[in-house]
Amino acid sequence: MAYHTRMTLLLLVTALPVLVGAFRFPLLNKSGKIFYGLCVFSLATESAAYYTAVQYHSNIMVYNVCNVGQMFLACLFFNQAIPGFRKRNIGMAIGILSVILGLLNFLYLQPVQEIADYFLLYQALVMIGLCIIGLLPALKLQYPDKNVQAVDFWFIVILGSYRTVTYFLFSVIKFYTWRSPDLALECTWGLYAASVLWSLGATVVFLNYPKLLQHV
C-alpha cells in the first residue's frame, strides 16, 4: 500500500472517535472528556506527522514532541479516572513531571530528531503502572459510581493495550534499524495497525457510551 494511501486511511480512521465523541460529548464525564481530548490530539499529531513527512521527509520530531503532550493528557485522564489520584492530584503531578523529563531528555540525552527511546521506556512503565492501578479497583467494583467505572474501565484497557504494543514495536524498530532496515520497515505496519485499533476501540466505546452508563 502506498504511503499516501495508508496515511489517508489512518487519518480517516483516527477522525472516527473525534466525530463520534463530539456527538456524545454532552454525556461524557470528566475523564471521558479528557480521553476525547486525547483522541483529538492524536488526530492532530497524525496530521502534522503526515505533513512533515511529505514536506521535510521526516516526522520523528513531531511524534517525539506530541508524545510528551499525549503523556500529559493521559496522566490528566488517570487523575480523574482513579479516585485516589483525583483527591490528591497525583495524576497531574505525574503529568508535569513527565513533561519536564521529556524536555530534559531532548536537551541532554537524545536529540528531538531521533527516536526518544529513553522517554518511551519511561512512558511505557508509567502508563502500564497507571493502568494496573486503575483497573484493579474497577475489577473489584470499588468505584463509588459503578456507571463511571464501566466507562473508565474500557478507556483504561484501550490506553494500556495501545501503549504496551507501541513501546514493544518501537523497541523492535530501534533494534533492527541498522541490523535489518527492511524488517524495521515492516514493523512500522504494526504501529499503523496499533493506531487503527486504538481509534476503532475508542470509537466503539463512544458509540456504546449510553449503554455503558446504564451498566451496573
PDB file of C-alpha atoms in Angstrom:
ATOM      1  CA  MET A   1       0.000   0.000   0.000  1.00  0.00           C
ATOM      2  CA  ALA A   2       1.397   3.416  -0.970  1.00  0.00           C
ATOM      3  CA  TYR A   3       2.365   5.743   1.870  1.00  0.00           C
ATOM      4  CA  HIS A   4      -0.155   8.442   0.913  1.00  0.00           C
ATOM      5  CA  THR A   5      -2.993   5.917   0.703  1.00  0.00           C
ATOM      6  CA  ARG A   6      -2.038   4.381   4.055  1.00  0.00           C
ATOM      7  CA  MET A   7      -1.838   7.741   5.804  1.00  0.00           C
ATOM      8  CA  THR A   8      -5.106   8.931   4.282  1.00  0.00           C
ATOM      9  CA  LEU A   9      -6.844   5.829   5.603  1.00  0.00           C
ATOM     10  CA  LEU A  10      -5.191   6.276   9.001  1.00  0.00           C
ATOM     11  CA  LEU A  11      -6.359   9.890   9.233  1.00  0.00           C
ATOM     12  CA  LEU A  12      -9.899   8.868   8.305  1.00  0.00           C
ATOM     13  CA  VAL A  13      -9.942   6.154  10.980  1.00  0.00           C
ATOM     14  CA  THR A  14      -8.342   8.491  13.550  1.00  0.00           C
ATOM     15  CA  ALA A  15     -11.094  11.015  12.836  1.00  0.00           C
ATOM     16  CA  LEU A  16     -13.837   8.500  13.706  1.00  0.00           C
ATOM     17  CA  PRO A  17     -13.589   8.737  17.535  1.00  0.00           C
ATOM     18  CA  VAL A  18     -13.316  12.521  17.230  1.00  0.00           C
ATOM     19  CA  LEU A  19     -16.564  12.715  15.266  1.00  0.00           C
ATOM     20  CA  VAL A  20     -18.459  10.166  17.371  1.00  0.00           C
ATOM     21  CA  GLY A  21     -17.025  11.608  20.602  1.00  0.00           C
ATOM     22  CA  ALA A  22     -18.190  15.086  19.604  1.00  0.00           C
ATOM     23  CA  PHE A  23     -21.724  13.696  19.233  1.00  0.00           C
ATOM     24  CA  ARG A  24     -21.505  12.041  22.668  1.00  0.00           C
ATOM     25  CA  PHE A  25     -19.645  14.921  24.326  1.00  0.00           C
ATOM     26  CA  PRO A  26     -22.582  16.167  26.471  1.00  0.00           C
ATOM     27  CA  LEU A  27     -22.791  12.695  28.074  1.00  0.00           C
ATOM     28  CA  LEU A  28     -19.085  12.355  28.863  1.00  0.00           C
ATOM     29  CA  ASN A  29     -17.813  12.525  32.425  1.00  0.00           C
ATOM     30  CA  LYS A  30     -14.599  14.452  33.192  1.00  0.00           C
ATOM     31  CA  SER A  31     -12.289  11.544  32.455  1.00  0.00           C
ATOM     32  CA  GLY A  32     -14.227  10.828  29.262  1.00  0.00           C
ATOM     33  CA  LYS A  33     -13.790  14.419  28.096  1.00  0.00           C
ATOM     34  CA  ILE A  34     -10.049  14.194  28.707  1.00  0.00           C
ATOM     35  CA  PHE A  35      -9.931  10.911  26.789  1.00  0.00           C
ATOM     36  CA  TYR A  36     -11.792  12.650  23.979  1.00  0.00           C
ATOM     37  CA  GLY A  37      -9.115  15.352  24.112  1.00  0.00           C
ATOM     38  CA  LEU A  38      -6.536  12.574  23.665  1.00  0.00           C
ATOM     39  CA  CYS A  39      -8.351  11.446  20.526  1.00  0.00           C
ATOM     40  CA  VAL A  40      -8.380  14.989  19.136  1.00  0.00           C
ATOM     41  CA  PHE A  41      -4.686  15.358  19.967  1.00  0.00           C
ATOM     42  CA  SER A  42      -3.943  12.039  18.235  1.00  0.00           C
ATOM     43  CA  LEU A  43      -5.672  13.248  15.070  1.00  0.00           C
ATOM     44  CA  ALA A  44      -3.683  16.493  15.187  1.00  0.00           C
ATOM     45  CA  THR A  45      -0.470  14.508  15.719  1.00  0.00           C
ATOM     46  CA  GLU A  46      -1.056  12.202  12.766  1.00  0.00           C
ATOM     47  CA  SER A  47      -1.997  15.161  10.560  1.00  0.00           C
ATOM     48  CA  ALA A  48       1.158  17.061  11.496  1.00  0.00           C
ATOM     49  CA  ALA A  49       3.278  13.915  11.082  1.00  0.00           C
ATOM     50  CA  TYR A  50       1.877  13.335   7.598  1.00  0.00           C
ATOM     51  CA  TYR A  51       2.535  16.940   6.588  1.00  0.00           C
ATOM     52  CA  THR A  52       6.125  16.984   7.845  1.00  0.00           C
ATOM     53  CA  ALA A  53       6.847  13.581   6.287  1.00  0.00           C
ATOM     54  CA  VAL A  54       5.751  14.897   2.887  1.00  0.00           C
ATOM     55  CA  GLN A  55       7.339  18.323   3.185  1.00  0.00           C
ATOM     56  CA  TYR A  56      10.543  17.537   5.109  1.00  0.00           C
ATOM     57  CA  HIS A  57      10.869  13.733   4.677  1.00  0.00           C
ATOM     58  CA  SER A  58      10.922  13.149   8.433  1.00  0.00           C
ATOM     59  CA  ASN A  59       8.254  13.176  11.130  1.00  0.00           C
ATOM     60  CA  ILE A  60      10.189  11.840  14.114  1.00  0.00           C
ATOM     61  CA  MET A  61      10.336  15.300  15.707  1.00  0.00           C
ATOM     62  CA  VAL A  62       6.556  15.624  15.514  1.00  0.00           C
ATOM     63  CA  TYR A  63       5.978  12.255  17.157  1.00  0.00           C
ATOM     64  CA  ASN A  64       8.575  12.948  19.871  1.00  0.00           C
ATOM     65  CA  VAL A  65       7.115  16.311  20.860  1.00  0.00           C
ATOM     66  CA  CYS A  66       3.494  15.191  20.609  1.00  0.00           C
ATOM     67  CA  ASN A  67       4.274  12.040  22.580  1.00  0.00           C
ATOM     68  CA  VAL A  68       5.131  14.217  25.571  1.00  0.00           C
ATOM     69  CA  GLY A  69       1.830  16.048  25.159  1.00  0.00           C
ATOM     70  CA  GLN A  70      -0.071  12.775  24.907  1.00  0.00           C
ATOM     71  CA  MET A  71       1.620  11.562  28.074  1.00  0.00           C
ATOM     72  CA  PHE A  72       0.482  14.677  29.922  1.00  0.00           C
ATOM     73  CA  LEU A  73      -3.118  14.257  28.732  1.00  0.00           C
ATOM     74  CA  ALA A  74      -3.083  10.565  29.667  1.00  0.00           C
ATOM     75  CA  CYS A  75      -1.941  11.482  33.184  1.00  0.00           C
ATOM     76  CA  LEU A  76      -4.787  14.003  33.428  1.00  0.00           C
ATOM     77  CA  PHE A  77      -7.167  11.218  32.402  1.00  0.00           C
ATOM     78  CA  PHE A  78      -5.894   8.937  35.163  1.00  0.00           C
ATOM     79  CA  ASN A  79      -6.091  11.849  37.594  1.00  0.00           C
ATOM     80  CA  GLN A  80      -9.864  11.833  37.047  1.00  0.00           C
ATOM     81  CA  ALA A  81     -10.377   8.095  36.494  1.00  0.00           C
ATOM     82  CA  ILE A  82      -8.642   6.919  39.683  1.00  0.00           C
ATOM     83  CA  PRO A  83     -10.471   8.157  42.814  1.00  0.00           C
ATOM     84  CA  GLY A  84      -7.335   8.220  44.983  1.00  0.00           C
ATOM     85  CA  PHE A  85      -5.488  10.276  42.391  1.00  0.00           C
ATOM     86  CA  ARG A  86      -8.344  12.726  41.981  1.00  0.00           C
ATOM     87  CA  LYS A  87      -8.304  13.711  45.645  1.00  0.00           C
ATOM     88  CA  ARG A  88      -4.570  14.453  45.695  1.00  0.00           C
ATOM     89  CA  ASN A  89      -3.947  15.437  42.036  1.00  0.00           C
ATOM     90  CA  ILE A  90      -1.373  12.667  41.753  1.00  0.00           C
ATOM     91  CA  GLY A  91      -2.019  12.283  38.034  1.00  0.00           C
ATOM     92  CA  MET A  92      -1.435  15.990  37.494  1.00  0.00           C
ATOM     93  CA  ALA A  93       1.895  15.755  39.336  1.00  0.00           C
ATOM     94  CA  ILE A  94       2.979  12.759  37.248  1.00  0.00           C
ATOM     95  CA  GLY A  95       1.972  14.610  34.086  1.00  0.00           C
ATOM     96  CA  ILE A  96       4.021  17.693  34.954  1.00  0.00           C
ATOM     97  CA  LEU A  97       6.994  15.520  35.910  1.00  0.00           C
ATOM     98  CA  SER A  98       6.674  13.666  32.602  1.00  0.00           C
ATOM     99  CA  VAL A  99       6.782  16.903  30.609  1.00  0.00           C
ATOM    100  CA  ILE A 100       9.899  18.011  32.491  1.00  0.00           C
ATOM    101  CA  LEU A 101      11.599  14.654  31.947  1.00  0.00           C
ATOM    102  CA  GLY A 102      10.654  14.698  28.271  1.00  0.00           C
ATOM    103  CA  LEU A 103      12.190  18.139  27.778  1.00  0.00           C
ATOM    104  CA  LEU A 104      15.338  17.163  29.690  1.00  0.00           C
ATOM    105  CA  ASN A 105      15.660  14.065  27.538  1.00  0.00           C
ATOM    106  CA  PHE A 106      15.540  16.173  24.378  1.00  0.00           C
ATOM    107  CA  LEU A 107      18.026  18.709  25.751  1.00  0.00           C
ATOM    108  CA  TYR A 108      20.656  16.438  27.301  1.00  0.00           C
ATOM    109  CA  LEU A 109      20.194  12.795  26.282  1.00  0.00           C
ATOM    110  CA  GLN A 110      18.532  12.288  22.902  1.00  0.00           C
ATOM    111  CA  PRO A 111      18.019  14.978  20.240  1.00  0.00           C
ATOM    112  CA  VAL A 112      14.408  15.573  19.290  1.00  0.00           C
ATOM    113  CA  GLN A 113      15.249  14.394  15.751  1.00  0.00           C
ATOM    114  CA  GLU A 114      15.931  10.837  16.989  1.00  0.00           C
ATOM    115  CA  ILE A 115      13.563   8.202  18.380  1.00  0.00           C
ATOM    116  CA  ALA A 116      13.286   9.068  22.081  1.00  0.00           C
ATOM    117  CA  ASP A 117      13.516   5.505  23.350  1.00  0.00           C
ATOM    118  CA  TYR A 118      14.513   6.590  26.875  1.00  0.00           C
ATOM    119  CA  PHE A 119      11.309   8.568  27.229  1.00  0.00           C
ATOM    120  CA  LEU A 120       9.354   5.774  25.540  1.00  0.00           C
ATOM    121  CA  LEU A 121      10.629   3.335  28.180  1.00  0.00           C
ATOM    122  CA  TYR A 122       9.657   5.721  30.969  1.00  0.00           C
ATOM    123  CA  GLN A 123       6.273   6.301  29.339  1.00  0.00           C
ATOM    124  CA  ALA A 124       5.575   2.597  28.918  1.00  0.00           C
ATOM    125  CA  LEU A 125       6.442   1.785  32.531  1.00  0.00           C
ATOM    126  CA  VAL A 126       4.395   4.660  33.932  1.00  0.00           C
ATOM    127  CA  MET A 127       1.406   4.013  31.681  1.00  0.00           C
ATOM    128  CA  ILE A 128       1.329   0.285  32.411  1.00  0.00           C
ATOM    129  CA  GLY A 129       1.615   1.039  36.134  1.00  0.00           C
ATOM    130  CA  LEU A 130      -1.221   3.579  35.981  1.00  0.00           C
ATOM    131  CA  CYS A 131      -3.383   1.141  34.025  1.00  0.00           C
ATOM    132  CA  ILE A 132      -2.826  -1.575  36.626  1.00  0.00           C
ATOM    133  CA  ILE A 133      -3.690   0.837  39.432  1.00  0.00           C
ATOM    134  CA  GLY A 134      -6.775   1.976  37.533  1.00  0.00           C
ATOM    135  CA  LEU A 135      -8.015  -1.496  36.611  1.00  0.00           C
ATOM    136  CA  LEU A 136      -7.691  -3.186  39.996  1.00  0.00           C
ATOM    137  CA  PRO A 137     -10.388  -1.123  41.732  1.00  0.00           C
ATOM    138  CA  ALA A 138     -12.586  -1.400  38.659  1.00  0.00           C
ATOM    139  CA  LEU A 139     -12.334  -5.182  38.647  1.00  0.00           C
ATOM    140  CA  LYS A 140     -13.126  -5.254  42.358  1.00  0.00           C
ATOM    141  CA  LEU A 141     -16.058  -2.868  41.846  1.00  0.00           C
ATOM    142  CA  GLN A 142     -14.627  -0.420  44.360  1.00  0.00           C
ATOM    143  CA  TYR A 143     -15.565   2.715  42.426  1.00  0.00           C
ATOM    144  CA  PRO A 144     -18.255   4.693  44.256  1.00  0.00           C
ATOM    145  CA  ASP A 145     -20.113   5.158  40.933  1.00  0.00           C
ATOM    146  CA  LYS A 146     -20.369   1.872  39.042  1.00  0.00           C
ATOM    147  CA  ASN A 147     -21.693   3.665  35.968  1.00  0.00           C
ATOM    148  CA  VAL A 148     -18.500   5.683  35.680  1.00  0.00           C
ATOM    149  CA  GLN A 149     -16.429   2.579  36.438  1.00  0.00           C
ATOM    150  CA  ALA A 150     -17.771   0.701  33.422  1.00  0.00           C
ATOM    151  CA  VAL A 151     -16.835   3.538  31.061  1.00  0.00           C
ATOM    152  CA  ASP A 152     -13.402   4.254  32.517  1.00  0.00           C
ATOM    153  CA  PHE A 153     -12.570   0.543  32.556  1.00  0.00           C
ATOM    154  CA  TRP A 154     -12.642   0.351  28.763  1.00  0.00           C
ATOM    155  CA  PHE A 155     -10.791   3.628  28.311  1.00  0.00           C
ATOM    156  CA  ILE A 156      -8.018   2.282  30.551  1.00  0.00           C
ATOM    157  CA  VAL A 157      -7.914  -1.028  28.664  1.00  0.00           C
ATOM    158  CA  ILE A 158      -7.514   0.838  25.361  1.00  0.00           C
ATOM    159  CA  LEU A 159      -4.758   3.080  26.716  1.00  0.00           C
ATOM    160  CA  GLY A 160      -2.842   0.249  28.345  1.00  0.00           C
ATOM    161  CA  SER A 161      -3.037  -2.045  25.325  1.00  0.00           C
ATOM    162  CA  TYR A 162      -2.000   0.680  22.905  1.00  0.00           C
ATOM    163  CA  ARG A 163       0.992   1.853  24.926  1.00  0.00           C
ATOM    164  CA  THR A 164       2.237  -1.675  25.611  1.00  0.00           C
ATOM    165  CA  VAL A 165       2.114  -2.661  21.934  1.00  0.00           C
ATOM    166  CA  THR A 166       3.600   0.573  20.605  1.00  0.00           C
ATOM    167  CA  TYR A 167       6.527   0.505  23.037  1.00  0.00           C
ATOM    168  CA  PHE A 168       7.324  -3.077  22.047  1.00  0.00           C
ATOM    169  CA  LEU A 169       7.192  -2.193  18.355  1.00  0.00           C
ATOM    170  CA  PHE A 170       9.319   0.937  18.792  1.00  0.00           C
ATOM    171  CA  SER A 171      11.906  -1.177  20.608  1.00  0.00           C
ATOM    172  CA  VAL A 172      11.966  -3.697  17.755  1.00  0.00           C
ATOM    173  CA  ILE A 173      12.255  -0.931  15.162  1.00  0.00           C
ATOM    174  CA  LYS A 174      15.109   0.701  17.085  1.00  0.00           C
ATOM    175  CA  PHE A 175      16.926  -2.635  17.373  1.00  0.00           C
ATOM    176  CA  TYR A 176      16.632  -3.536  13.697  1.00  0.00           C
ATOM    177  CA  THR A 177      17.135  -0.063  12.187  1.00  0.00           C
ATOM    178  CA  TRP A 178      20.814  -0.716  11.450  1.00  0.00           C
ATOM    179  CA  ARG A 179      20.788  -4.532  11.509  1.00  0.00           C
ATOM    180  CA  SER A 180      17.887  -5.150   9.143  1.00  0.00           C
ATOM    181  CA  PRO A 181      16.300  -1.972   7.759  1.00  0.00           C
ATOM    182  CA  ASP A 182      13.753  -3.979   5.748  1.00  0.00           C
ATOM    183  CA  LEU A 183      12.498  -5.750   8.871  1.00  0.00           C
ATOM    184  CA  ALA A 184      12.362  -2.454  10.761  1.00  0.00           C
ATOM    185  CA  LEU A 185      10.270  -1.029   7.938  1.00  0.00           C
ATOM    186  CA  GLU A 186       7.918  -3.990   8.133  1.00  0.00           C
ATOM    187  CA  CYS A 187       7.435  -3.333  11.859  1.00  0.00           C
ATOM    188  CA  THR A 188       6.059   0.119  11.081  1.00  0.00           C
ATOM    189  CA  TRP A 189       2.975  -1.716   9.813  1.00  0.00           C
ATOM    190  CA  GLY A 190       2.490  -2.882  13.383  1.00  0.00           C
ATOM    191  CA  LEU A 191       2.443   0.725  14.575  1.00  0.00           C
ATOM    192  CA  TYR A 192      -0.036   1.531  11.841  1.00  0.00           C
ATOM    193  CA  ALA A 193      -2.277  -1.363  12.931  1.00  0.00           C
ATOM    194  CA  ALA A 194      -1.995  -0.319  16.604  1.00  0.00           C
ATOM    195  CA  SER A 195      -3.103   3.228  15.744  1.00  0.00           C
ATOM    196  CA  VAL A 196      -6.039   1.910  13.736  1.00  0.00           C
ATOM    197  CA  LEU A 197      -7.133  -0.395  16.562  1.00  0.00           C
ATOM    198  CA  TRP A 198      -6.739   2.445  19.100  1.00  0.00           C
ATOM    199  CA  SER A 199      -9.078   4.634  17.063  1.00  0.00           C
ATOM    200  CA  LEU A 200     -11.586   1.867  16.410  1.00  0.00           C
ATOM    201  CA  GLY A 201     -11.611   0.891  20.088  1.00  0.00           C
ATOM    202  CA  ALA A 202     -12.242   4.480  21.170  1.00  0.00           C
ATOM    203  CA  THR A 203     -14.981   4.787  18.553  1.00  0.00           C
ATOM    204  CA  VAL A 204     -16.742   1.675  19.838  1.00  0.00           C
ATOM    205  CA  VAL A 205     -16.649   2.961  23.430  1.00  0.00           C
ATOM    206  CA  PHE A 206     -18.066   6.341  22.398  1.00  0.00           C
ATOM    207  CA  LEU A 207     -20.775   4.650  20.331  1.00  0.00           C
ATOM    208  CA  ASN A 208     -21.785   2.500  23.311  1.00  0.00           C
ATOM    209  CA  TYR A 209     -21.368   5.247  25.901  1.00  0.00           C
ATOM    210  CA  PRO A 210     -25.097   5.453  26.806  1.00  0.00           C
ATOM    211  CA  LYS A 211     -25.237   1.683  27.320  1.00  0.00           C
ATOM    212  CA  LEU A 212     -22.101   1.778  29.477  1.00  0.00           C
ATOM    213  CA  LEU A 213     -23.637   4.494  31.616  1.00  0.00           C
ATOM    214  CA  GLN A 214     -26.598   2.207  32.272  1.00  0.00           C
ATOM    215  CA  HIS A 215     -24.366  -0.754  33.096  1.00  0.00           C
ATOM    216  CA  VAL A 216     -24.292  -1.668  36.802  1.00  0.00           C
TER     217      VAL A 216
END
